[in-house]
Coordinates of C-alpha atoms in Angstrom, one line a residue:
M1 CA 143.7 81.1 84.4
I2 CA 146.0 84.1 84.6
R3 CA 144.6 85.4 81.3
G4 CA 141.1 85.1 82.6
R5 CA 142.0 87.0 85.7
A6 CA 143.6 89.7 83.6
I7 CA 140.5 90.0 81.5
E8 CA 138.3 90.4 84.6
A9 CA 140.6 93.0 86.1
V10 CA 140.6 95.1 82.9
R11 CA 136.8 94.7 82.7
Y12 CA 136.5 96.0 86.3
I13 CA 138.7 99.0 85.6
L14 CA 136.9 99.9 82.4
E15 CA 133.4 99.5 84.0
S16 CA 134.6 101.6 87.0
A17 CA 135.6 104.3 84.5
G18 CA 132.1 104.3 83.0
Y19 CA 132.6 102.1 79.9
E20 CA 130.0 99.6 78.7
V21 CA 132.2 96.4 78.4
G22 CA 131.5 93.3 76.4
E23 CA 133.4 90.1 75.5
V24 CA 134.5 89.6 71.9
N25 CA 135.3 86.4 70.1
G26 CA 138.3 86.3 67.9
E27 CA 141.5 88.4 68.0
I28 CA 140.3 90.6 70.9
D29 CA 139.1 89.8 74.4
L30 CA 137.0 92.9 75.3
S31 CA 135.5 95.9 73.8
A32 CA 134.6 98.9 75.8
V33 CA 132.5 101.9 74.7
N34 CA 131.5 105.2 76.3
E35 CA 130.0 108.3 74.8
D36 CA 132.5 108.7 71.9
T37 CA 135.3 106.3 72.6
C38 CA 135.8 102.6 71.8
I39 CA 138.6 100.5 73.3
V40 CA 139.6 97.0 72.2
V41 CA 141.6 94.8 74.6
L42 CA 143.8 91.8 74.1
C43 CA 145.3 90.0 77.2
S44 CA 148.0 87.7 76.0
D45 CA 151.6 86.7 76.5
D46 CA 151.9 85.4 72.9
G47 CA 154.3 87.8 71.0
E48 CA 152.9 86.9 67.6
A49 CA 149.3 87.6 68.7
I50 CA 150.3 90.9 70.3
E51 CA 152.1 92.0 67.2
T52 CA 149.1 91.1 65.0
F53 CA 146.8 92.9 67.4
E54 CA 149.1 95.9 67.6
T55 CA 149.3 96.3 63.8
T56 CA 145.7 95.6 63.0
R57 CA 143.4 98.5 62.2
Y58 CA 140.1 98.3 64.0
S59 CA 137.0 100.3 63.4
A60 CA 133.6 100.5 65.1
D61 CA 130.3 102.0 64.2
L62 CA 129.3 103.7 67.5
D63 CA 126.0 104.7 65.9
A64 CA 124.9 101.2 65.2
G65 CA 122.2 99.9 67.4

């Protein structure tokens, strides 16, 4: 329940900042894109999940339709 509220709060902040936000399945909770920036978000209190997220290299093709 707390995690869900955290995700919604972060979604609201990113949308307010002009990002297009979507939910993602798997290791990340949200992705957010604007003109030339992509942000990935994990909301967790699991230290191992955070460490994995923190050390994983993510990439996005912003030109893909």
